[in-house]
Short mmCIF file of C-alpha atoms in Angstrom, two decimals:
data_model
loop_
_atom_site.label_atom_id
_atom_site.label_comp_id
_atom_site.label_asym_id
_atom_site.label_seq_id
_atom_site.Cartn_x
_atom_site.Cartn_y
_atom_site.Cartn_z
CA MET A 1 -10.55 -10.79 13.19
CA TRP A 2 -12.29 -9.37 10.11
CA ASP A 3 -11.33 -5.85 11.07
CA GLU A 4 -7.65 -6.71 10.63
CA ALA A 5 -8.28 -8.73 7.45
CA TYR A 6 -9.96 -5.85 5.67
CA LYS A 7 -7.46 -3.12 6.56
CA ARG A 8 -6.09 -0.98 3.77
CA ARG A 9 -3.03 -2.48 2.09
CA THR A 10 0.17 -0.83 3.20
CA PRO A 11 2.87 0.23 0.70
CA ASP A 12 5.33 -2.28 2.16
CA ASN A 13 2.98 -5.23 1.62
CA MET A 14 4.75 -7.65 -0.73
CA TRP A 15 2.10 -10.41 -0.77
CA LYS A 16 1.92 -12.19 -4.10
CA PRO A 17 -0.77 -14.87 -4.13
CA PRO A 18 0.24 -18.19 -5.68
CA ARG A 19 -1.34 -19.36 -8.92
CA SER A 20 -4.04 -21.96 -8.49
CA PRO A 21 -5.57 -24.47 -10.88
CA TYR A 22 -8.77 -22.36 -10.80
CA ASN A 23 -7.39 -19.42 -12.83
CA LEU A 24 -9.50 -16.80 -11.10
CA LEU A 25 -9.47 -13.31 -12.62
CA GLN A 26 -8.33 -11.92 -9.29
CA GLU A 27 -5.12 -13.98 -9.56
CA ASP A 28 -4.18 -12.13 -12.75
CA HIS A 29 -4.80 -8.70 -11.23
CA ALA A 30 -3.69 -9.11 -7.61
CA PHE A 31 -0.90 -6.58 -8.19
CA ASP A 32 -3.57 -3.84 -8.36
CA PRO A 33 -6.14 -3.85 -5.53
CA TRP A 34 -8.39 -1.41 -7.42
CA ARG A 35 -8.67 -3.89 -10.29
CA VAL A 36 -9.45 -6.77 -7.94
CA LEU A 37 -12.26 -4.77 -6.36
CA VAL A 38 -13.72 -3.64 -9.70
CA ILE A 39 -13.62 -7.24 -10.93
CA CYS A 40 -15.59 -8.20 -7.83
CA ILE A 41 -18.08 -5.37 -8.34
CA LEU A 42 -18.68 -6.55 -11.91
CA LEU A 43 -18.87 -10.22 -11.02
CA ASN A 44 -20.97 -9.64 -7.93
CA VAL A 45 -24.01 -8.20 -9.72
CA THR A 46 -24.67 -11.09 -12.16
CA THR A 47 -7.69 2.05 -17.55
CA GLY A 48 -6.71 2.90 -14.28
CA ARG A 49 -8.10 4.09 -10.97
CA GLN A 50 -8.21 7.79 -11.74
CA SER A 51 -9.50 7.40 -15.28
CA ALA A 52 -12.66 5.70 -14.04
CA THR A 53 -13.52 8.82 -12.06
CA VAL A 54 -13.25 11.20 -15.03
CA VAL A 55 -14.35 9.01 -17.92
CA ASP A 56 -17.93 9.59 -18.97
CA LYS A 57 -20.25 6.96 -17.60
CA GLU A 58 -21.38 6.37 -21.20
CA ASP A 59 -17.84 5.22 -22.07
CA ILE A 60 -17.80 2.83 -19.12
CA GLU A 61 -21.26 1.61 -20.15
CA LYS A 62 -19.96 0.68 -23.62
CA VAL A 63 -17.26 -1.52 -22.11
CA ILE A 64 -19.54 -3.33 -19.67
CA ARG A 65 -22.79 -3.33 -21.70
CA SER A 66 -22.63 -7.09 -22.31
CA LEU A 67 -22.68 -7.72 -18.55
CA GLY A 68 -26.12 -6.18 -18.13
CA LEU A 69 -27.20 -3.44 -15.70
CA PHE A 70 -24.47 -1.36 -17.34
CA ARG A 71 -25.76 2.09 -16.34
CA LYS A 72 -26.03 1.16 -12.68
CA ARG A 73 -22.61 -0.51 -12.76
CA ALA A 74 -20.95 2.44 -14.50
CA VAL A 75 -22.23 4.86 -11.87
CA GLY A 76 -21.24 2.43 -9.10
CA ILE A 77 -17.70 2.05 -10.43
CA GLN A 78 -17.27 5.83 -10.65
CA HIS A 79 -18.56 6.28 -7.10
CA PHE A 80 -16.31 3.48 -5.81
CA SER A 81 -13.26 4.84 -7.67
CA ARG A 82 -13.67 8.33 -6.22
CA ALA A 83 -13.85 6.93 -2.70
CA TYR A 84 -10.93 4.55 -3.35
CA LEU A 85 -8.65 7.45 -4.33
CA GLU A 86 -9.41 9.36 -1.14
CA GLU A 87 -7.08 8.86 1.78
CA LYS A 88 -9.95 8.67 4.29
CA TRP A 89 -10.69 4.94 4.20
CA THR A 90 -8.85 2.57 6.49
CA HIS A 91 -10.78 -0.62 5.71
CA VAL A 92 -11.94 -1.82 2.32
CA THR A 93 -15.41 -2.40 3.77
CA GLN A 94 -15.83 1.39 4.06
CA LEU A 95 -15.85 1.78 0.27
CA PRO A 96 -19.16 1.99 -1.61
CA GLY A 97 -20.14 -1.17 -3.44
CA ILE A 98 -17.83 -3.40 -1.41
CA GLY A 99 -19.57 -6.27 0.32
CA LYS A 100 -18.30 -9.50 1.82
CA TYR A 101 -17.33 -11.06 -1.53
CA ALA A 102 -15.12 -8.15 -2.61
CA ALA A 103 -13.72 -7.63 0.90
CA ASP A 104 -12.77 -11.31 1.14
CA ALA A 105 -11.14 -11.19 -2.31
CA TYR A 106 -9.19 -8.09 -1.20
CA ALA A 107 -7.95 -9.89 1.93
CA ILE A 108 -7.07 -13.03 -0.03
CA PHE A 109 -5.47 -11.57 -3.15
CA CYS A 110 -4.24 -8.12 -2.11
CA THR A 111 -3.18 -8.13 1.54
CA GLY A 112 -2.30 -11.76 2.18
CA LYS A 113 -4.62 -11.92 5.16
CA TRP A 114 -6.49 -14.85 3.65
CA ASP A 115 -6.18 -16.81 6.89
CA LEU A 116 -8.31 -14.22 8.71
CA VAL A 117 -11.37 -14.62 6.47
CA ARG A 118 -13.82 -17.39 5.70
CA PRO A 119 -15.27 -16.70 2.26
CA TRP A 120 -18.82 -17.60 1.31
CA ASP A 121 -18.39 -17.43 -2.48
CA HIS A 122 -17.86 -20.89 -3.98
CA MET A 123 -14.83 -19.93 -6.11
CA LEU A 124 -13.19 -17.94 -3.32
CA ILE A 125 -13.74 -20.97 -1.06
CA LYS A 126 -11.91 -23.16 -3.60
CA TYR A 127 -9.00 -20.72 -3.77
CA TRP A 128 -8.97 -20.32 0.04
CA GLU A 129 -8.83 -24.12 0.44
CA PHE A 130 -6.01 -24.18 -2.11
CA LEU A 131 -4.10 -21.66 0.04
CA CYS A 132 -4.76 -23.73 3.16
CA GLY A 133 -3.05 -26.66 1.42
CA GLN A 134 0.10 -24.71 0.57
CA GLU A 135 2.66 -25.79 3.18
CA ASP A 136 4.96 -22.82 2.62
CA LEU A 137 2.13 -20.40 3.49
CA ASN A 138 1.18 -22.03 6.79
#
């Protein structure tokens, strides 16, 4: 079940998650799976995919300094971005820094396989329950 939910998004995937009353950041960035995953990486520890691999970690640190643990996060985002750009991964769970929270968000917001996951995060649960209540999705 989870194996299928966390598979890499295919180019023909047209899933567009509906807006909810919760206004989650992931809703605003669902068009770009890399962004959704970076948002989760940043939120979990509390411009563009390729640029994060070549930008100095000091530049990334400046942007995320206010979040705390900025050096560790900057290195983690670079490491994740390099792996994300490789063609080797088949499941989002294979990427460094991606745990259950980010993998669930990926399934919910990026691939449309929200019905194959059961999130643990309180805000993802709210959004998941919102999706369950949408008649046109069931």
